[in-house]
Amino acid sequence: MFLHSVYFWLSNPESTDDRAALQAGLESLRGISAIQTAYIGTPAETRRPVIDHSYDLSLVLAFADKAAHDVYQDHPVHLEFVAECKHLWSQVKIYDVDAK
Amino acid sequence: MFLHSVYFWLSNPESTDDRAALQAGLESLRGISAIQTAYIGTPAETRRPVIDHSYDLSLVLAFADKAAHDVYQDHPVHLEFVAECKHLWSQVKIYDVDAK
């Protein structure tokens, strides 16, 4: 398995339009068949010092393997998402995991 | 869905014994039935400035909901894992996601 987890911090977190636009962009990614499972969400209500809940939206994708992840990275729907939405975030942090 | 992602930095990353002990501890968590899906792994080979590949091991758990996550947190197997293994890591970072 290959896990690709992305945490997004909005440029304008107070803008409901920006948030909705990024959410819609993330939802568009579900159509990419290389993805095995897609989780799209927001910070849970848990609060402990070791928990980073400062992000605005998150995308966690599970792929069968790195090859499937690479197909996703180059997929036109993903490239369109980045082109259309990258102005919405000020920061992203990614964790890629070679998982079992 | 509730995603609980934990990234571990070992106190002694050069110790293969410590790494194996943490890996074994993480594997023990798979027996907790409240978990829907468990991914245990290491940094993938991807390298970009936005990718944090500095951690040593990761645990990503998917639960049906927060109630299932709460059962996991208080489960004896999880509490034993923390008690037995917490000396192995110098840092953990957690992202909890309320996901769809």
PDB file of C-alpha atoms in Angstrom:
ATOM      1  CA  MET A   1       0.000   0.000   0.000  1.00  0.00           C
ATOM      2  CA  PHE A   2       1.019   3.602  -0.573  1.00  0.00           C
ATOM      3  CA  LEU A   3      -0.578   6.312   1.557  1.00  0.00           C
ATOM      4  CA  HIS A   4      -0.511   9.930   0.391  1.00  0.00           C
ATOM      5  CA  SER A   5      -1.718  12.342   3.100  1.00  0.00           C
ATOM      6  CA  VAL A   6      -2.015  16.052   2.359  1.00  0.00           C
ATOM      7  CA  TYR A   7      -2.872  18.785   4.875  1.00  0.00           C
ATOM      8  CA  PHE A   8      -3.988  22.162   3.512  1.00  0.00           C
ATOM      9  CA  TRP A   9      -3.903  25.561   5.203  1.00  0.00           C
ATOM     10  CA  LEU A  10      -6.152  28.044   3.380  1.00  0.00           C
ATOM     11  CA  SER A  11      -4.815  31.453   2.379  1.00  0.00           C
ATOM     12  CA  ASN A  12      -8.116  32.922   3.575  1.00  0.00           C
ATOM     13  CA  PRO A  13      -9.489  30.523   6.160  1.00  0.00           C
ATOM     14  CA  GLU A  14     -12.356  32.901   6.949  1.00  0.00           C
ATOM     15  CA  SER A  15     -13.623  32.722   3.340  1.00  0.00           C
ATOM     16  CA  THR A  16     -16.443  30.194   3.049  1.00  0.00           C
ATOM     17  CA  ASP A  17     -16.190  30.518  -0.746  1.00  0.00           C
ATOM     18  CA  ASP A  18     -12.517  29.553  -0.742  1.00  0.00           C
ATOM     19  CA  ARG A  19     -13.169  26.652   1.597  1.00  0.00           C
ATOM     20  CA  ALA A  20     -16.035  25.407  -0.577  1.00  0.00           C
ATOM     21  CA  ALA A  21     -13.895  25.742  -3.711  1.00  0.00           C
ATOM     22  CA  LEU A  22     -11.071  23.688  -2.232  1.00  0.00           C
ATOM     23  CA  GLN A  23     -13.534  21.125  -0.899  1.00  0.00           C
ATOM     24  CA  ALA A  24     -15.084  20.819  -4.383  1.00  0.00           C
ATOM     25  CA  GLY A  25     -11.649  20.495  -5.948  1.00  0.00           C
ATOM     26  CA  LEU A  26     -10.746  17.710  -3.542  1.00  0.00           C
ATOM     27  CA  GLU A  27     -14.029  15.951  -4.262  1.00  0.00           C
ATOM     28  CA  SER A  28     -13.202  16.008  -7.989  1.00  0.00           C
ATOM     29  CA  LEU A  29     -10.181  13.803  -7.266  1.00  0.00           C
ATOM     30  CA  ARG A  30     -12.408  10.906  -6.241  1.00  0.00           C
ATOM     31  CA  GLY A  31     -12.994  10.256  -9.939  1.00  0.00           C
ATOM     32  CA  ILE A  32      -9.406   9.107 -10.476  1.00  0.00           C
ATOM     33  CA  SER A  33      -9.538   5.338 -10.733  1.00  0.00           C
ATOM     34  CA  ALA A  34      -5.927   4.813  -9.593  1.00  0.00           C
ATOM     35  CA  ILE A  35      -7.116   5.726  -6.069  1.00  0.00           C
ATOM     36  CA  GLN A  36      -8.166   2.769  -3.950  1.00  0.00           C
ATOM     37  CA  THR A  37      -9.668   4.775  -1.059  1.00  0.00           C
ATOM     38  CA  ALA A  38     -10.056   8.558  -0.645  1.00  0.00           C
ATOM     39  CA  TYR A  39     -10.680  10.291   2.675  1.00  0.00           C
ATOM     40  CA  ILE A  40     -11.477  14.027   2.590  1.00  0.00           C
ATOM     41  CA  GLY A  41     -12.048  15.876   5.827  1.00  0.00           C
ATOM     42  CA  THR A  42     -11.458  18.532   8.439  1.00  0.00           C
ATOM     43  CA  PRO A  43      -9.782  18.543  11.872  1.00  0.00           C
ATOM     44  CA  ALA A  44     -11.546  16.317  14.366  1.00  0.00           C
ATOM     45  CA  GLU A  45     -12.479  17.757  17.729  1.00  0.00           C
ATOM     46  CA  THR A  46      -9.649  15.963  19.572  1.00  0.00           C
ATOM     47  CA  ARG A  47      -7.212  18.282  21.352  1.00  0.00           C
ATOM     48  CA  ARG A  48      -3.858  17.192  22.811  1.00  0.00           C
ATOM     49  CA  PRO A  49      -0.446  18.879  22.549  1.00  0.00           C
ATOM     50  CA  VAL A  50       0.775  16.250  20.054  1.00  0.00           C
ATOM     51  CA  ILE A  51      -2.230  16.755  17.759  1.00  0.00           C
ATOM     52  CA  ASP A  52      -1.888  19.262  14.929  1.00  0.00           C
ATOM     53  CA  HIS A  53      -5.409  20.545  14.304  1.00  0.00           C
ATOM     54  CA  SER A  54      -4.309  23.804  12.699  1.00  0.00           C
ATOM     55  CA  TYR A  55      -4.942  22.725   9.094  1.00  0.00           C
ATOM     56  CA  ASP A  56      -8.192  23.520   7.284  1.00  0.00           C
ATOM     57  CA  LEU A  57      -8.758  20.521   5.027  1.00  0.00           C
ATOM     58  CA  SER A  58      -7.104  17.172   4.502  1.00  0.00           C
ATOM     59  CA  LEU A  59      -6.870  14.564   1.795  1.00  0.00           C
ATOM     60  CA  VAL A  60      -5.698  11.043   2.553  1.00  0.00           C
ATOM     61  CA  LEU A  61      -5.404   8.693  -0.411  1.00  0.00           C
ATOM     62  CA  ALA A  62      -4.644   4.977  -0.332  1.00  0.00           C
ATOM     63  CA  PHE A  63      -3.134   3.386  -3.424  1.00  0.00           C
ATOM     64  CA  ALA A  64      -2.274  -0.210  -4.169  1.00  0.00           C
ATOM     65  CA  ASP A  65       1.355   0.790  -4.702  1.00  0.00           C
ATOM     66  CA  LYS A  66       3.667   3.653  -5.682  1.00  0.00           C
ATOM     67  CA  ALA A  67       2.980   3.061  -9.377  1.00  0.00           C
ATOM     68  CA  ALA A  68      -0.714   3.825  -8.809  1.00  0.00           C
ATOM     69  CA  HIS A  69       0.265   6.958  -6.853  1.00  0.00           C
ATOM     70  CA  ASP A  70       2.447   8.059  -9.762  1.00  0.00           C
ATOM     71  CA  VAL A  71      -0.474   7.605 -12.163  1.00  0.00           C
ATOM     72  CA  TYR A  72      -2.543   9.847  -9.860  1.00  0.00           C
ATOM     73  CA  GLN A  73       0.149  12.543  -9.716  1.00  0.00           C
ATOM     74  CA  ASP A  74       0.195  12.835 -13.510  1.00  0.00           C
ATOM     75  CA  HIS A  75      -3.563  12.377 -14.023  1.00  0.00           C
ATOM     76  CA  PRO A  76      -5.245  15.296 -15.859  1.00  0.00           C
ATOM     77  CA  VAL A  77      -7.908  15.614 -13.143  1.00  0.00           C
ATOM     78  CA  HIS A  78      -5.188  15.991 -10.488  1.00  0.00           C
ATOM     79  CA  LEU A  79      -3.223  18.466 -12.599  1.00  0.00           C
ATOM     80  CA  GLU A  80      -6.409  20.496 -13.183  1.00  0.00           C
ATOM     81  CA  PHE A  81      -7.109  20.463  -9.431  1.00  0.00           C
ATOM     82  CA  VAL A  82      -3.658  21.879  -8.687  1.00  0.00           C
ATOM     83  CA  ALA A  83      -3.920  24.507 -11.418  1.00  0.00           C
ATOM     84  CA  GLU A  84      -7.401  25.620 -10.346  1.00  0.00           C
ATOM     85  CA  CYS A  85      -6.990  25.454  -6.581  1.00  0.00           C
ATOM     86  CA  LYS A  86      -3.372  26.158  -5.677  1.00  0.00           C
ATOM     87  CA  HIS A  87      -4.107  29.857  -5.132  1.00  0.00           C
ATOM     88  CA  LEU A  88      -6.488  28.825  -2.324  1.00  0.00           C
ATOM     89  CA  TRP A  89      -3.840  27.466   0.034  1.00  0.00           C
ATOM     90  CA  SER A  90      -0.910  29.141   1.750  1.00  0.00           C
ATOM     91  CA  GLN A  91       0.716  25.902   2.852  1.00  0.00           C
ATOM     92  CA  VAL A  92       0.509  22.173   2.287  1.00  0.00           C
ATOM     93  CA  LYS A  93       2.249  19.425   4.178  1.00  0.00           C
ATOM     94  CA  ILE A  94       2.504  15.922   2.762  1.00  0.00           C
ATOM     95  CA  TYR A  95       3.338  12.563   4.313  1.00  0.00           C
ATOM     96  CA  ASP A  96       3.876   9.657   1.901  1.00  0.00           C
ATOM     97  CA  VAL A  97       3.982   6.245   3.530  1.00  0.00           C
ATOM     98  CA  ASP A  98       5.110   2.897   2.204  1.00  0.00           C
ATOM     99  CA  ALA A  99       2.583   0.940   4.263  1.00  0.00           C
ATOM    100  CA  LYS A 100       1.358  -2.529   5.011  1.00  0.00           C
TER     101      LYS A 100
ATOM    102  CA  MET B   1     -15.074   8.103   9.123  1.00  0.00           C
ATOM    103  CA  PHE B   2     -12.446   9.122  11.626  1.00  0.00           C
ATOM    104  CA  LEU B   3      -8.777   9.010  10.596  1.00  0.00           C
ATOM    105  CA  HIS B   4      -6.057   8.916  13.242  1.00  0.00           C
ATOM    106  CA  SER B   5      -2.575   9.384  11.748  1.00  0.00           C
ATOM    107  CA  VAL B   6       0.499   9.184  13.953  1.00  0.00           C
ATOM    108  CA  TYR B   7       4.091   9.885  12.895  1.00  0.00           C
ATOM    109  CA  PHE B   8       6.895   8.652  15.150  1.00  0.00           C
ATOM    110  CA  TRP B   9      10.465   9.875  15.429  1.00  0.00           C
ATOM    111  CA  LEU B  10      12.666   7.326  17.203  1.00  0.00           C
ATOM    112  CA  SER B  11      14.893   8.402  20.101  1.00  0.00           C
ATOM    113  CA  ASN B  12      17.625   6.203  18.615  1.00  0.00           C
ATOM    114  CA  PRO B  13      16.888   5.958  14.895  1.00  0.00           C
ATOM    115  CA  GLU B  14      20.141   4.059  14.317  1.00  0.00           C
ATOM    116  CA  SER B  15      19.030   1.256  16.664  1.00  0.00           C
ATOM    117  CA  THR B  16      17.566  -1.623  14.693  1.00  0.00           C
ATOM    118  CA  ASP B  17      16.368  -3.141  17.990  1.00  0.00           C
ATOM    119  CA  ASP B  18      14.400  -0.004  18.883  1.00  0.00           C
ATOM    120  CA  ARG B  19      12.914   0.180  15.399  1.00  0.00           C
ATOM    121  CA  ALA B  20      11.901  -3.484  15.512  1.00  0.00           C
ATOM    122  CA  ALA B  21      10.392  -3.033  18.982  1.00  0.00           C
ATOM    123  CA  LEU B  22       8.270  -0.073  17.871  1.00  0.00           C
ATOM    124  CA  GLN B  23       7.260  -1.913  14.707  1.00  0.00           C
ATOM    125  CA  ALA B  24       6.186  -4.918  16.791  1.00  0.00           C
ATOM    126  CA  GLY B  25       4.258  -2.662  19.156  1.00  0.00           C
ATOM    127  CA  LEU B  26       2.444  -1.060  16.254  1.00  0.00           C
ATOM    128  CA  GLU B  27       1.631  -4.473  14.802  1.00  0.00           C
ATOM    129  CA  SER B  28       0.044  -5.478  18.125  1.00  0.00           C
ATOM    130  CA  LEU B  29      -2.536  -2.718  17.640  1.00  0.00           C
ATOM    131  CA  ARG B  30      -4.021  -4.520  14.621  1.00  0.00           C
ATOM    132  CA  GLY B  31      -5.793  -6.831  17.070  1.00  0.00           C
ATOM    133  CA  ILE B  32      -8.086  -4.046  18.310  1.00  0.00           C
ATOM    134  CA  SER B  33     -11.454  -4.696  16.708  1.00  0.00           C
ATOM    135  CA  ALA B  34     -12.592  -1.053  16.867  1.00  0.00           C
ATOM    136  CA  ILE B  35     -10.121  -0.357  14.025  1.00  0.00           C
ATOM    137  CA  GLN B  36     -11.608  -0.613  10.547  1.00  0.00           C
ATOM    138  CA  THR B  37      -8.318  -0.351   8.626  1.00  0.00           C
ATOM    139  CA  ALA B  38      -4.732  -0.092   9.909  1.00  0.00           C
ATOM    140  CA  TYR B  39      -1.786   1.087   7.827  1.00  0.00           C
ATOM    141  CA  ILE B  40       1.700   0.760   9.342  1.00  0.00           C
ATOM    142  CA  GLY B  41       4.693   1.978   7.387  1.00  0.00           C
ATOM    143  CA  THR B  42       7.806   3.994   6.751  1.00  0.00           C
ATOM    144  CA  PRO B  43       8.573   7.066   4.619  1.00  0.00           C
ATOM    145  CA  ALA B  44       8.074   6.446   0.920  1.00  0.00           C
ATOM    146  CA  GLU B  45      10.864   7.334  -1.466  1.00  0.00           C
ATOM    147  CA  THR B  46       9.115  10.494  -2.740  1.00  0.00           C
ATOM    148  CA  ARG B  47      11.049  13.720  -2.192  1.00  0.00           C
ATOM    149  CA  ARG B  48       9.615  17.226  -2.632  1.00  0.00           C
ATOM    150  CA  PRO B  49       9.951  20.278  -0.369  1.00  0.00           C
ATOM    151  CA  VAL B  50       6.353  19.889   0.864  1.00  0.00           C
ATOM    152  CA  ILE B  51       6.877  16.244   1.832  1.00  0.00           C
ATOM    153  CA  ASP B  52       7.928  15.506   5.401  1.00  0.00           C
ATOM    154  CA  HIS B  53       9.892  12.251   5.202  1.00  0.00           C
ATOM    155  CA  SER B  54      11.824  12.831   8.425  1.00  0.00           C
ATOM    156  CA  TYR B  55       9.738  10.476  10.579  1.00  0.00           C
ATOM    157  CA  ASP B  56      10.760   6.871  11.210  1.00  0.00           C
ATOM    158  CA  LEU B  57       7.459   4.988  11.420  1.00  0.00           C
ATOM    159  CA  SER B  58       3.829   5.842  10.877  1.00  0.00           C
ATOM    160  CA  LEU B  59       0.466   4.483  11.938  1.00  0.00           C
ATOM    161  CA  VAL B  60      -2.706   5.484  10.109  1.00  0.00           C
ATOM    162  CA  LEU B  61      -5.948   4.103  11.489  1.00  0.00           C
ATOM    163  CA  ALA B  62      -9.419   4.410   9.983  1.00  0.00           C
ATOM    164  CA  PHE B  63     -12.408   4.117  12.289  1.00  0.00           C
ATOM    165  CA  ALA B  64     -16.114   4.133  11.530  1.00  0.00           C
ATOM    166  CA  ASP B  65     -16.545   7.182  13.765  1.00  0.00           C
ATOM    167  CA  LYS B  66     -15.093   9.060  16.732  1.00  0.00           C
ATOM    168  CA  ALA B  67     -16.773   6.670  19.176  1.00  0.00           C
ATOM    169  CA  ALA B  68     -14.758   3.780  17.714  1.00  0.00           C
ATOM    170  CA  HIS B  69     -11.577   5.893  17.964  1.00  0.00           C
ATOM    171  CA  ASP B  70     -12.361   6.572  21.616  1.00  0.00           C
ATOM    172  CA  VAL B  71     -12.743   2.839  22.259  1.00  0.00           C
ATOM    173  CA  TYR B  72      -9.293   2.341  20.690  1.00  0.00           C
ATOM    174  CA  GLN B  73      -7.701   5.068  22.827  1.00  0.00           C
ATOM    175  CA  ASP B  74      -8.869   3.368  26.025  1.00  0.00           C
ATOM    176  CA  HIS B  75      -8.304  -0.212  24.835  1.00  0.00           C
ATOM    177  CA  PRO B  76      -5.909  -2.230  27.057  1.00  0.00           C
ATOM    178  CA  VAL B  77      -3.823  -3.267  24.034  1.00  0.00           C
ATOM    179  CA  HIS B  78      -3.333   0.396  23.084  1.00  0.00           C
ATOM    180  CA  LEU B  79      -2.528   1.417  26.658  1.00  0.00           C
ATOM    181  CA  GLU B  80      -0.005  -1.431  26.895  1.00  0.00           C
ATOM    182  CA  PHE B  81       1.572  -0.313  23.615  1.00  0.00           C
ATOM    183  CA  VAL B  82       2.035   3.228  24.954  1.00  0.00           C
ATOM    184  CA  ALA B  83       3.416   2.005  28.278  1.00  0.00           C
ATOM    185  CA  GLU B  84       5.850  -0.444  26.653  1.00  0.00           C
ATOM    186  CA  CYS B  85       6.965   1.669  23.701  1.00  0.00           C
ATOM    187  CA  LYS B  86       6.815   5.352  24.629  1.00  0.00           C
ATOM    188  CA  HIS B  87      10.490   5.354  25.642  1.00  0.00           C
ATOM    189  CA  LEU B  88      11.338   4.459  22.044  1.00  0.00           C
ATOM    190  CA  TRP B  89      10.209   7.726  20.481  1.00  0.00           C
ATOM    191  CA  SER B  90      11.429  11.287  20.970  1.00  0.00           C
ATOM    192  CA  GLN B  91       8.504  12.885  19.159  1.00  0.00           C
ATOM    193  CA  VAL B  92       5.076  12.024  17.813  1.00  0.00           C
ATOM    194  CA  LYS B  93       2.821  14.135  15.641  1.00  0.00           C
ATOM    195  CA  ILE B  94      -0.852  13.312  15.248  1.00  0.00           C
ATOM    196  CA  TYR B  95      -3.475  14.402  12.747  1.00  0.00           C
ATOM    197  CA  ASP B  96      -7.070  13.436  13.525  1.00  0.00           C
ATOM    198  CA  VAL B  97      -9.502  13.923  10.658  1.00  0.00           C
ATOM    199  CA  ASP B  98     -13.274  13.935  10.584  1.00  0.00           C
ATOM    200  CA  ALA B  99     -13.459  12.463   7.087  1.00  0.00           C
ATOM    201  CA  LYS B 100     -15.862  11.354   4.420  1.00  0.00           C
TER     202      LYS B 100
END
